[in-house]
Amino acid sequence: MILYEGLEKALKEKGIGKTELSSATGLSSRTIAKIAKGEKLSQRSLKKIAEYLGQKPEALLKEVSENKILQILRDEKEIKLSGGLYHELQVRMTYNSNHIEGSKLSEAQTRLIFETNTIDAGDGVPVDDIIETMHHFRAIDYVIEHAEDVLSEEIIKHLHYILKHDTKDAELSWFAVGDYKKRANVVGGRETAKPDEVQGRMRKLLERYNAIAAVTFEDIVAFHAEFEAIHPFQDGNGRVGRLIALKECLHHNVIPFIIEDRKKIFYYRGLSEWRKEKGWLIDTCRDGQDTFIKILDMLDIPHE
């Protein structure tokens, strides 16, 4: 839904009605009627109105999601609210997701980086752990901004780019940052898709997933499992996969899940045994949902 509070305010200040707006901009009355209905104007129409009113287009409207959790995240992100849902999601998901993949940063250090943009690293913390923590914060921002877009290869590759650019891996000529892998890899001793198979398998996976009429929690978990089985990137697949799951939960009004580092043995078992026993991964992700619900309850945010 679109709120045109900025536009309504500008019209009121100038003493202009919608009929006059239509005449002055050359836009049809049908187009102008979209404002009262909360429908989205085209970029061309919005630009015309903004130029006529002497305003920036983005100042005239605000997109409001029907997903209350997503809207809270967007509102808090916009004003950089401290101590809210956005703050806790950034810290807890970034810490756990990175720690699952071997980061040496503690949750306290992760929180310090997010809150103060500084770090008391101590001895033995790799520079890439710090860089990728900062990148993960930006990746969550990207997810919140694009949550309601249809999932695509472009979005998935961009998440990988956000996470891995400017890292030591990015210095390797064969390491494809923001693109599918160039060399074969394995995960947990299991074979993954060969480089020349990745694009075809990813496109088929996305086609099947995006064809689902009403995406459920189980559909999102299934996509995550199949994505990790393909393992499309040279490195960073786990973190990108969990970011995709967050995006899709926010897109389809499903309570997100945060896999805690201390539960990673169950998470890995669920992924490795997905084809044989789907319940293990689903149960682990449900447990991750409970982790997110505890944050909602702590902040007194309704979720029923």
PDB file of C-alpha atoms in Angstrom:
ATOM      1  CA  MET A   1       0.000   0.000   0.000  1.00  0.00           C
ATOM      2  CA  ILE A   2       1.163   3.542  -0.803  1.00  0.00           C
ATOM      3  CA  LEU A   3       0.600   6.497   1.527  1.00  0.00           C
ATOM      4  CA  TYR A   4       0.725   9.904  -0.167  1.00  0.00           C
ATOM      5  CA  GLU A   5       1.008  11.966   3.011  1.00  0.00           C
ATOM      6  CA  GLY A   6       3.832  14.097   1.585  1.00  0.00           C
ATOM      7  CA  LEU A   7       1.865  14.774  -1.572  1.00  0.00           C
ATOM      8  CA  GLU A   8      -1.323  15.638   0.312  1.00  0.00           C
ATOM      9  CA  LYS A   9       0.646  18.009   2.542  1.00  0.00           C
ATOM     10  CA  ALA A  10       2.280  19.724  -0.459  1.00  0.00           C
ATOM     11  CA  LEU A  11      -1.095  20.157  -2.184  1.00  0.00           C
ATOM     12  CA  LYS A  12      -2.623  21.625   0.975  1.00  0.00           C
ATOM     13  CA  GLU A  13       0.251  24.056   1.465  1.00  0.00           C
ATOM     14  CA  LYS A  14      -0.118  25.316  -2.105  1.00  0.00           C
ATOM     15  CA  GLY A  15      -3.917  25.349  -1.981  1.00  0.00           C
ATOM     16  CA  ILE A  16      -4.135  23.027  -4.972  1.00  0.00           C
ATOM     17  CA  GLY A  17      -6.882  20.474  -5.524  1.00  0.00           C
ATOM     18  CA  LYS A  18      -6.582  17.233  -7.444  1.00  0.00           C
ATOM     19  CA  THR A  19      -8.526  18.591 -10.420  1.00  0.00           C
ATOM     20  CA  GLU A  20      -6.042  21.451 -10.775  1.00  0.00           C
ATOM     21  CA  LEU A  21      -3.162  18.990 -10.321  1.00  0.00           C
ATOM     22  CA  SER A  22      -4.515  16.910 -13.170  1.00  0.00           C
ATOM     23  CA  SER A  23      -4.780  19.927 -15.483  1.00  0.00           C
ATOM     24  CA  ALA A  24      -1.384  21.377 -14.561  1.00  0.00           C
ATOM     25  CA  THR A  25       0.516  18.126 -15.051  1.00  0.00           C
ATOM     26  CA  GLY A  26      -1.424  16.777 -18.007  1.00  0.00           C
ATOM     27  CA  LEU A  27      -2.163  13.563 -16.111  1.00  0.00           C
ATOM     28  CA  SER A  28      -5.553  11.922 -16.497  1.00  0.00           C
ATOM     29  CA  SER A  29      -8.153  12.027 -13.728  1.00  0.00           C
ATOM     30  CA  ARG A  30      -7.863   8.220 -13.590  1.00  0.00           C
ATOM     31  CA  THR A  31      -4.149   8.517 -12.796  1.00  0.00           C
ATOM     32  CA  ILE A  32      -4.774  11.178 -10.147  1.00  0.00           C
ATOM     33  CA  ALA A  33      -7.501   8.986  -8.612  1.00  0.00           C
ATOM     34  CA  LYS A  34      -4.826   6.406  -7.753  1.00  0.00           C
ATOM     35  CA  ILE A  35      -3.583   8.769  -5.036  1.00  0.00           C
ATOM     36  CA  ALA A  36      -6.791   8.489  -2.993  1.00  0.00           C
ATOM     37  CA  LYS A  37      -6.858   4.722  -3.550  1.00  0.00           C
ATOM     38  CA  GLY A  38      -3.281   4.250  -2.309  1.00  0.00           C
ATOM     39  CA  GLU A  39      -2.211   2.763  -5.628  1.00  0.00           C
ATOM     40  CA  LYS A  40       1.298   3.163  -6.978  1.00  0.00           C
ATOM     41  CA  LEU A  41       1.886   5.892  -9.562  1.00  0.00           C
ATOM     42  CA  SER A  42       4.336   5.284 -12.380  1.00  0.00           C
ATOM     43  CA  GLN A  43       7.764   6.872 -12.059  1.00  0.00           C
ATOM     44  CA  ARG A  44       6.891   9.151 -14.983  1.00  0.00           C
ATOM     45  CA  SER A  45       3.671  10.406 -13.341  1.00  0.00           C
ATOM     46  CA  LEU A  46       5.329  10.848  -9.963  1.00  0.00           C
ATOM     47  CA  LYS A  47       8.181  12.821 -11.528  1.00  0.00           C
ATOM     48  CA  LYS A  48       5.736  15.170 -13.263  1.00  0.00           C
ATOM     49  CA  ILE A  49       3.879  15.841 -10.029  1.00  0.00           C
ATOM     50  CA  ALA A  50       7.117  16.335  -8.087  1.00  0.00           C
ATOM     51  CA  GLU A  51       8.445  18.824 -10.649  1.00  0.00           C
ATOM     52  CA  TYR A  52       5.177  20.779 -10.579  1.00  0.00           C
ATOM     53  CA  LEU A  53       5.188  20.943  -6.777  1.00  0.00           C
ATOM     54  CA  GLY A  54       8.926  21.604  -6.487  1.00  0.00           C
ATOM     55  CA  GLN A  55       9.430  18.464  -4.420  1.00  0.00           C
ATOM     56  CA  LYS A  56      11.598  15.352  -4.595  1.00  0.00           C
ATOM     57  CA  PRO A  57       9.563  12.326  -5.785  1.00  0.00           C
ATOM     58  CA  GLU A  58      10.525  10.225  -2.746  1.00  0.00           C
ATOM     59  CA  ALA A  59       9.199  12.943  -0.399  1.00  0.00           C
ATOM     60  CA  LEU A  60       5.667  12.599  -1.766  1.00  0.00           C
ATOM     61  CA  LEU A  61       4.895   9.024  -0.821  1.00  0.00           C
ATOM     62  CA  LYS A  62       5.702   6.184   1.537  1.00  0.00           C
ATOM     63  CA  GLU A  63       5.288   2.504   0.745  1.00  0.00           C
ATOM     64  CA  VAL A  64       3.676   0.622   3.624  1.00  0.00           C
ATOM     65  CA  SER A  65       3.821  -3.163   3.790  1.00  0.00           C
ATOM     66  CA  GLU A  66       0.905  -5.269   4.995  1.00  0.00           C
ATOM     67  CA  ASN A  67       3.526  -7.387   6.762  1.00  0.00           C
ATOM     68  CA  LYS A  68       3.783  -5.708  10.180  1.00  0.00           C
ATOM     69  CA  ILE A  69       7.194  -7.190  10.966  1.00  0.00           C
ATOM     70  CA  LEU A  70       8.641  -5.962   7.669  1.00  0.00           C
ATOM     71  CA  GLN A  71       7.154  -2.510   8.185  1.00  0.00           C
ATOM     72  CA  ILE A  72       8.609  -2.281  11.690  1.00  0.00           C
ATOM     73  CA  LEU A  73      12.031  -3.242  10.309  1.00  0.00           C
ATOM     74  CA  ARG A  74      11.771  -0.609   7.574  1.00  0.00           C
ATOM     75  CA  ASP A  75      10.617   2.120   9.950  1.00  0.00           C
ATOM     76  CA  GLU A  76      13.340   1.368  12.496  1.00  0.00           C
ATOM     77  CA  LYS A  77      16.008   1.079   9.786  1.00  0.00           C
ATOM     78  CA  GLU A  78      15.020   4.477   8.376  1.00  0.00           C
ATOM     79  CA  ILE A  79      15.508   6.286  11.700  1.00  0.00           C
ATOM     80  CA  LYS A  80      18.334   3.988  12.889  1.00  0.00           C
ATOM     81  CA  LEU A  81      16.400   3.158  16.055  1.00  0.00           C
ATOM     82  CA  SER A  82      18.538   1.659  18.798  1.00  0.00           C
ATOM     83  CA  GLY A  83      17.317  -1.330  20.809  1.00  0.00           C
ATOM     84  CA  GLY A  84      14.438  -2.329  18.567  1.00  0.00           C
ATOM     85  CA  LEU A  85      13.659  -5.267  16.288  1.00  0.00           C
ATOM     86  CA  TYR A  86      15.909  -4.043  13.467  1.00  0.00           C
ATOM     87  CA  HIS A  87      18.807  -3.653  15.904  1.00  0.00           C
ATOM     88  CA  GLU A  88      18.367  -7.128  17.406  1.00  0.00           C
ATOM     89  CA  LEU A  89      17.877  -8.822  14.035  1.00  0.00           C
ATOM     90  CA  GLN A  90      21.079  -7.271  12.714  1.00  0.00           C
ATOM     91  CA  VAL A  91      23.167  -8.307  15.704  1.00  0.00           C
ATOM     92  CA  ARG A  92      21.754 -11.773  16.360  1.00  0.00           C
ATOM     93  CA  MET A  93      21.431 -12.980  12.790  1.00  0.00           C
ATOM     94  CA  THR A  94      24.833 -11.597  11.789  1.00  0.00           C
ATOM     95  CA  TYR A  95      26.584 -13.107  14.795  1.00  0.00           C
ATOM     96  CA  ASN A  96      24.983 -16.543  14.490  1.00  0.00           C
ATOM     97  CA  SER A  97      25.174 -16.803  10.693  1.00  0.00           C
ATOM     98  CA  ASN A  98      28.836 -15.777  10.610  1.00  0.00           C
ATOM     99  CA  HIS A  99      29.761 -17.920  13.622  1.00  0.00           C
ATOM    100  CA  ILE A 100      28.220 -20.997  11.980  1.00  0.00           C
ATOM    101  CA  GLU A 101      30.723 -20.418   9.162  1.00  0.00           C
ATOM    102  CA  GLY A 102      33.694 -20.067  11.515  1.00  0.00           C
ATOM    103  CA  SER A 103      33.874 -16.374  12.430  1.00  0.00           C
ATOM    104  CA  LYS A 104      35.817 -15.778  15.645  1.00  0.00           C
ATOM    105  CA  LEU A 105      33.895 -12.637  16.601  1.00  0.00           C
ATOM    106  CA  SER A 106      31.737 -12.974  19.702  1.00  0.00           C
ATOM    107  CA  GLU A 107      28.173 -11.722  19.903  1.00  0.00           C
ATOM    108  CA  ALA A 108      29.384  -8.845  22.086  1.00  0.00           C
ATOM    109  CA  GLN A 109      31.978  -7.859  19.483  1.00  0.00           C
ATOM    110  CA  THR A 110      29.375  -8.117  16.711  1.00  0.00           C
ATOM    111  CA  ARG A 111      27.033  -5.887  18.726  1.00  0.00           C
ATOM    112  CA  LEU A 112      29.839  -3.361  19.293  1.00  0.00           C
ATOM    113  CA  ILE A 113      30.568  -3.151  15.566  1.00  0.00           C
ATOM    114  CA  PHE A 114      26.894  -2.558  14.750  1.00  0.00           C
ATOM    115  CA  GLU A 115      26.300  -0.033  17.522  1.00  0.00           C
ATOM    116  CA  THR A 116      29.538   1.978  17.412  1.00  0.00           C
ATOM    117  CA  ASN A 117      31.276   1.049  14.154  1.00  0.00           C
ATOM    118  CA  THR A 118      34.317   0.163  16.265  1.00  0.00           C
ATOM    119  CA  ILE A 119      35.824  -3.105  17.476  1.00  0.00           C
ATOM    120  CA  ASP A 120      37.915  -4.298  20.403  1.00  0.00           C
ATOM    121  CA  ALA A 121      39.098  -7.331  18.477  1.00  0.00           C
ATOM    122  CA  GLY A 122      41.710  -8.761  20.823  1.00  0.00           C
ATOM    123  CA  ASP A 123      44.191 -11.283  19.466  1.00  0.00           C
ATOM    124  CA  GLY A 124      43.686 -13.609  16.542  1.00  0.00           C
ATOM    125  CA  VAL A 125      40.530 -12.176  14.934  1.00  0.00           C
ATOM    126  CA  PRO A 126      40.941 -12.252  11.139  1.00  0.00           C
ATOM    127  CA  VAL A 127      40.347  -8.958   9.343  1.00  0.00           C
ATOM    128  CA  ASP A 128      37.867 -10.706   7.024  1.00  0.00           C
ATOM    129  CA  ASP A 129      35.694 -11.607  10.029  1.00  0.00           C
ATOM    130  CA  ILE A 130      35.293  -7.902  10.726  1.00  0.00           C
ATOM    131  CA  ILE A 131      34.794  -6.964   7.065  1.00  0.00           C
ATOM    132  CA  GLU A 132      32.206  -9.695   6.514  1.00  0.00           C
ATOM    133  CA  THR A 133      30.366  -8.666   9.674  1.00  0.00           C
ATOM    134  CA  MET A 134      29.993  -5.149   8.277  1.00  0.00           C
ATOM    135  CA  HIS A 135      28.989  -6.603   4.931  1.00  0.00           C
ATOM    136  CA  HIS A 136      26.374  -8.835   6.563  1.00  0.00           C
ATOM    137  CA  PHE A 137      24.770  -5.778   8.166  1.00  0.00           C
ATOM    138  CA  ARG A 138      24.520  -4.198   4.698  1.00  0.00           C
ATOM    139  CA  ALA A 139      23.141  -7.442   3.251  1.00  0.00           C
ATOM    140  CA  ILE A 140      20.319  -7.477   5.822  1.00  0.00           C
ATOM    141  CA  ASP A 141      19.563  -3.862   4.867  1.00  0.00           C
ATOM    142  CA  TYR A 142      19.359  -4.962   1.219  1.00  0.00           C
ATOM    143  CA  VAL A 143      17.009  -7.793   2.171  1.00  0.00           C
ATOM    144  CA  ILE A 144      14.707  -5.393   4.038  1.00  0.00           C
ATOM    145  CA  GLU A 145      14.717  -2.952   1.117  1.00  0.00           C
ATOM    146  CA  HIS A 146      13.977  -5.630  -1.485  1.00  0.00           C
ATOM    147  CA  ALA A 147      11.919  -8.048   0.614  1.00  0.00           C
ATOM    148  CA  GLU A 148       8.814  -7.797  -1.550  1.00  0.00           C
ATOM    149  CA  ASP A 149      10.611  -8.147  -4.895  1.00  0.00           C
ATOM    150  CA  VAL A 150      10.303 -11.462  -6.701  1.00  0.00           C
ATOM    151  CA  LEU A 151      13.311 -13.629  -5.870  1.00  0.00           C
ATOM    152  CA  SER A 152      15.736 -13.679  -8.798  1.00  0.00           C
ATOM    153  CA  GLU A 153      19.272 -14.647  -9.770  1.00  0.00           C
ATOM    154  CA  GLU A 154      20.146 -10.942  -9.747  1.00  0.00           C
ATOM    155  CA  ILE A 155      19.094 -10.550  -6.100  1.00  0.00           C
ATOM    156  CA  ILE A 156      20.891 -13.733  -5.044  1.00  0.00           C
ATOM    157  CA  LYS A 157      24.118 -12.770  -6.826  1.00  0.00           C
ATOM    158  CA  HIS A 158      23.993  -9.268  -5.374  1.00  0.00           C
ATOM    159  CA  LEU A 159      23.711 -10.666  -1.852  1.00  0.00           C
ATOM    160  CA  HIS A 160      26.875 -12.650  -2.530  1.00  0.00           C
ATOM    161  CA  TYR A 161      28.598  -9.534  -3.827  1.00  0.00           C
ATOM    162  CA  ILE A 162      27.619  -7.504  -0.750  1.00  0.00           C
ATOM    163  CA  LEU A 163      28.947 -10.221   1.534  1.00  0.00           C
ATOM    164  CA  LYS A 164      32.227 -11.079  -0.221  1.00  0.00           C
ATOM    165  CA  HIS A 165      33.495  -7.940  -1.966  1.00  0.00           C
ATOM    166  CA  ASP A 166      36.733  -6.426  -0.616  1.00  0.00           C
ATOM    167  CA  THR A 167      37.584  -9.627   1.259  1.00  0.00           C
ATOM    168  CA  LYS A 168      40.746 -11.681   0.854  1.00  0.00           C
ATOM    169  CA  ASP A 169      38.799 -14.118  -1.342  1.00  0.00           C
ATOM    170  CA  ALA A 170      37.949 -11.295  -3.742  1.00  0.00           C
ATOM    171  CA  GLU A 171      41.659 -10.865  -4.484  1.00  0.00           C
ATOM    172  CA  LEU A 172      41.799 -14.331  -6.077  1.00  0.00           C
ATOM    173  CA  SER A 173      41.494 -14.123  -9.857  1.00  0.00           C
ATOM    174  CA  TRP A 174      39.306 -17.227 -10.018  1.00  0.00           C
ATOM    175  CA  PHE A 175      37.019 -16.357  -7.086  1.00  0.00           C
ATOM    176  CA  ALA A 176      33.830 -15.028  -8.660  1.00  0.00           C
ATOM    177  CA  VAL A 177      32.443 -12.397  -6.283  1.00  0.00           C
ATOM    178  CA  GLY A 178      28.794 -11.813  -7.105  1.00  0.00           C
ATOM    179  CA  ASP A 179      28.751 -14.634  -9.646  1.00  0.00           C
ATOM    180  CA  TYR A 180      28.477 -18.410  -9.708  1.00  0.00           C
ATOM    181  CA  LYS A 181      31.497 -20.556  -8.864  1.00  0.00           C
ATOM    182  CA  LYS A 182      34.243 -21.344 -11.355  1.00  0.00           C
ATOM    183  CA  ARG A 183      35.665 -24.344  -9.489  1.00  0.00           C
ATOM    184  CA  ALA A 184      33.941 -27.448  -8.135  1.00  0.00           C
ATOM    185  CA  ASN A 185      33.447 -27.635  -4.366  1.00  0.00           C
ATOM    186  CA  VAL A 186      32.028 -29.980  -1.763  1.00  0.00           C
ATOM    187  CA  VAL A 187      30.104 -29.385   1.459  1.00  0.00           C
ATOM    188  CA  GLY A 188      30.317 -31.788   4.385  1.00  0.00           C
ATOM    189  CA  GLY A 189      32.008 -34.321   2.100  1.00  0.00           C
ATOM    190  CA  ARG A 190      29.018 -34.226  -0.268  1.00  0.00           C
ATOM    191  CA  GLU A 191      29.275 -33.398  -3.970  1.00  0.00           C
ATOM    192  CA  THR A 192      27.542 -30.213  -5.081  1.00  0.00           C
ATOM    193  CA  ALA A 193      26.564 -28.930  -8.526  1.00  0.00           C
ATOM    194  CA  LYS A 194      29.457 -28.672 -10.946  1.00  0.00           C
ATOM    195  CA  PRO A 195      30.203 -25.120 -12.165  1.00  0.00           C
ATOM    196  CA  ASP A 196      28.696 -25.755 -15.617  1.00  0.00           C
ATOM    197  CA  GLU A 197      25.497 -27.093 -14.002  1.00  0.00           C
ATOM    198  CA  VAL A 198      24.877 -24.244 -11.573  1.00  0.00           C
ATOM    199  CA  GLN A 199      23.051 -21.731 -13.754  1.00  0.00           C
ATOM    200  CA  GLY A 200      20.647 -24.301 -15.185  1.00  0.00           C
ATOM    201  CA  ARG A 201      19.837 -25.779 -11.776  1.00  0.00           C
ATOM    202  CA  MET A 202      19.399 -22.353 -10.175  1.00  0.00           C
ATOM    203  CA  ARG A 203      17.011 -21.224 -12.904  1.00  0.00           C
ATOM    204  CA  LYS A 204      14.926 -24.371 -12.572  1.00  0.00           C
ATOM    205  CA  LEU A 205      14.853 -24.000  -8.779  1.00  0.00           C
ATOM    206  CA  LEU A 206      13.695 -20.387  -9.050  1.00  0.00           C
ATOM    207  CA  GLU A 207      11.092 -21.241 -11.696  1.00  0.00           C
ATOM    208  CA  ARG A 208       9.570 -23.949  -9.491  1.00  0.00           C
ATOM    209  CA  TYR A 209       9.650 -21.790  -6.390  1.00  0.00           C
ATOM    210  CA  ASN A 210       8.256 -18.630  -7.990  1.00  0.00           C
ATOM    211  CA  ALA A 211       5.421 -20.648  -9.529  1.00  0.00           C
ATOM    212  CA  ILE A 212       4.033 -21.491  -6.053  1.00  0.00           C
ATOM    213  CA  ALA A 213       0.764 -19.600  -5.588  1.00  0.00           C
ATOM    214  CA  ALA A 214       0.971 -19.188  -1.796  1.00  0.00           C
ATOM    215  CA  VAL A 215       4.474 -19.715  -0.401  1.00  0.00           C
ATOM    216  CA  THR A 216       4.583 -21.355   3.038  1.00  0.00           C
ATOM    217  CA  PHE A 217       7.250 -21.747   5.707  1.00  0.00           C
ATOM    218  CA  GLU A 218       7.897 -25.287   4.434  1.00  0.00           C
ATOM    219  CA  ASP A 219       8.377 -23.981   0.872  1.00  0.00           C
ATOM    220  CA  ILE A 220      11.003 -21.496   2.076  1.00  0.00           C
ATOM    221  CA  VAL A 221      12.857 -24.213   4.005  1.00  0.00           C
ATOM    222  CA  ALA A 222      12.715 -26.478   0.942  1.00  0.00           C
ATOM    223  CA  PHE A 223      14.180 -23.725  -1.255  1.00  0.00           C
ATOM    224  CA  HIS A 224      16.935 -23.212   1.309  1.00  0.00           C
ATOM    225  CA  ALA A 225      17.798 -26.918   1.340  1.00  0.00           C
ATOM    226  CA  GLU A 226      17.894 -27.160  -2.461  1.00  0.00           C
ATOM    227  CA  PHE A 227      19.943 -23.964  -2.724  1.00  0.00           C
ATOM    228  CA  GLU A 228      22.533 -25.317  -0.303  1.00  0.00           C
ATOM    229  CA  ALA A 229      22.638 -28.630  -2.193  1.00  0.00           C
ATOM    230  CA  ILE A 230      23.468 -26.743  -5.409  1.00  0.00           C
ATOM    231  CA  HIS A 231      26.039 -24.618  -3.521  1.00  0.00           C
ATOM    232  CA  PRO A 232      26.211 -22.104  -6.379  1.00  0.00           C
ATOM    233  CA  PHE A 233      29.007 -19.875  -5.059  1.00  0.00           C
ATOM    234  CA  GLN A 234      32.653 -20.600  -4.342  1.00  0.00           C
ATOM    235  CA  ASP A 235      32.124 -19.596  -0.712  1.00  0.00           C
ATOM    236  CA  GLY A 236      29.468 -17.819   1.346  1.00  0.00           C
ATOM    237  CA  ASN A 237      26.633 -20.159   0.362  1.00  0.00           C
ATOM    238  CA  GLY A 238      25.364 -20.699   3.904  1.00  0.00           C
ATOM    239  CA  ARG A 239      25.136 -17.014   4.734  1.00  0.00           C
ATOM    240  CA  VAL A 240      23.609 -16.101   1.374  1.00  0.00           C
ATOM    241  CA  GLY A 241      21.124 -18.959   1.748  1.00  0.00           C
ATOM    242  CA  ARG A 242      20.013 -17.788   5.187  1.00  0.00           C
ATOM    243  CA  LEU A 243      19.690 -14.203   3.914  1.00  0.00           C
ATOM    244  CA  ILE A 244      17.472 -15.470   1.091  1.00  0.00           C
ATOM    245  CA  ALA A 245      15.332 -17.310   3.647  1.00  0.00           C
ATOM    246  CA  LEU A 246      14.986 -14.082   5.666  1.00  0.00           C
ATOM    247  CA  LYS A 247      13.952 -12.177   2.548  1.00  0.00           C
ATOM    248  CA  GLU A 248      11.367 -14.748   1.570  1.00  0.00           C
ATOM    249  CA  CYS A 249       9.892 -14.944   5.075  1.00  0.00           C
ATOM    250  CA  LEU A 250       9.481 -11.159   5.044  1.00  0.00           C
ATOM    251  CA  HIS A 251       8.078 -11.301   1.502  1.00  0.00           C
ATOM    252  CA  HIS A 252       5.429 -13.900   2.293  1.00  0.00           C
ATOM    253  CA  ASN A 253       4.483 -12.716   5.796  1.00  0.00           C
ATOM    254  CA  VAL A 254       6.084 -15.718   7.478  1.00  0.00           C
ATOM    255  CA  ILE A 255       7.858 -15.261  10.806  1.00  0.00           C
ATOM    256  CA  PRO A 256      11.597 -15.433  10.007  1.00  0.00           C
ATOM    257  CA  PHE A 257      13.990 -17.888  11.613  1.00  0.00           C
ATOM    258  CA  ILE A 258      17.461 -17.389  13.072  1.00  0.00           C
ATOM    259  CA  ILE A 259      19.613 -20.519  13.244  1.00  0.00           C
ATOM    260  CA  GLU A 260      21.694 -20.217  16.404  1.00  0.00           C
ATOM    261  CA  ASP A 261      25.342 -21.240  16.258  1.00  0.00           C
ATOM    262  CA  ARG A 262      24.826 -23.654  19.177  1.00  0.00           C
ATOM    263  CA  LYS A 263      22.219 -25.520  17.076  1.00  0.00           C
ATOM    264  CA  LYS A 264      24.396 -25.826  13.974  1.00  0.00           C
ATOM    265  CA  ILE A 265      24.938 -29.585  14.391  1.00  0.00           C
ATOM    266  CA  PHE A 266      21.174 -30.105  13.990  1.00  0.00           C
ATOM    267  CA  TYR A 267      21.059 -27.595  11.129  1.00  0.00           C
ATOM    268  CA  TYR A 268      23.856 -29.359   9.241  1.00  0.00           C
ATOM    269  CA  ARG A 269      22.211 -32.736   9.840  1.00  0.00           C
ATOM    270  CA  GLY A 270      18.937 -31.383   8.460  1.00  0.00           C
ATOM    271  CA  LEU A 271      20.633 -30.091   5.314  1.00  0.00           C
ATOM    272  CA  SER A 272      22.663 -33.265   4.706  1.00  0.00           C
ATOM    273  CA  GLU A 273      19.674 -35.567   5.214  1.00  0.00           C
ATOM    274  CA  TRP A 274      17.071 -33.381   3.478  1.00  0.00           C
ATOM    275  CA  ARG A 275      16.321 -35.818   0.665  1.00  0.00           C
ATOM    276  CA  LYS A 276      15.811 -38.680   3.138  1.00  0.00           C
ATOM    277  CA  GLU A 277      14.155 -36.931   6.082  1.00  0.00           C
ATOM    278  CA  LYS A 278      12.744 -33.434   5.554  1.00  0.00           C
ATOM    279  CA  GLY A 279      11.430 -33.147   9.102  1.00  0.00           C
ATOM    280  CA  TRP A 280      14.856 -32.643  10.693  1.00  0.00           C
ATOM    281  CA  LEU A 281      15.597 -29.400   8.855  1.00  0.00           C
ATOM    282  CA  ILE A 282      12.019 -28.166   9.170  1.00  0.00           C
ATOM    283  CA  ASP A 283      12.100 -28.769  12.933  1.00  0.00           C
ATOM    284  CA  THR A 284      15.442 -26.966  13.267  1.00  0.00           C
ATOM    285  CA  CYS A 285      14.117 -23.983  11.315  1.00  0.00           C
ATOM    286  CA  ARG A 286      10.949 -24.014  13.469  1.00  0.00           C
ATOM    287  CA  ASP A 287      13.249 -23.804  16.469  1.00  0.00           C
ATOM    288  CA  GLY A 288      14.884 -20.825  14.737  1.00  0.00           C
ATOM    289  CA  GLN A 289      11.424 -19.293  14.398  1.00  0.00           C
ATOM    290  CA  ASP A 290      10.986 -19.660  18.152  1.00  0.00           C
ATOM    291  CA  THR A 291      14.246 -17.731  18.578  1.00  0.00           C
ATOM    292  CA  PHE A 292      12.804 -14.888  16.496  1.00  0.00           C
ATOM    293  CA  ILE A 293       9.482 -15.033  18.370  1.00  0.00           C
ATOM    294  CA  LYS A 294      11.345 -14.591  21.659  1.00  0.00           C
ATOM    295  CA  ILE A 295      12.739 -11.316  20.304  1.00  0.00           C
ATOM    296  CA  LEU A 296       9.234 -10.224  19.267  1.00  0.00           C
ATOM    297  CA  ASP A 297       7.892 -11.086  22.719  1.00  0.00           C
ATOM    298  CA  MET A 298      10.761  -9.263  24.421  1.00  0.00           C
ATOM    299  CA  LEU A 299       9.895  -6.150  22.403  1.00  0.00           C
ATOM    300  CA  ASP A 300       6.137  -6.659  22.903  1.00  0.00           C
ATOM    301  CA  ILE A 301       5.505  -6.980  19.142  1.00  0.00           C
ATOM    302  CA  PRO A 302       2.330  -8.956  18.251  1.00  0.00           C
ATOM    303  CA  HIS A 303       2.934 -11.922  15.959  1.00  0.00           C
ATOM    304  CA  GLU A 304      -0.260 -13.952  15.907  1.00  0.00           C
TER     305      GLU A 304
END
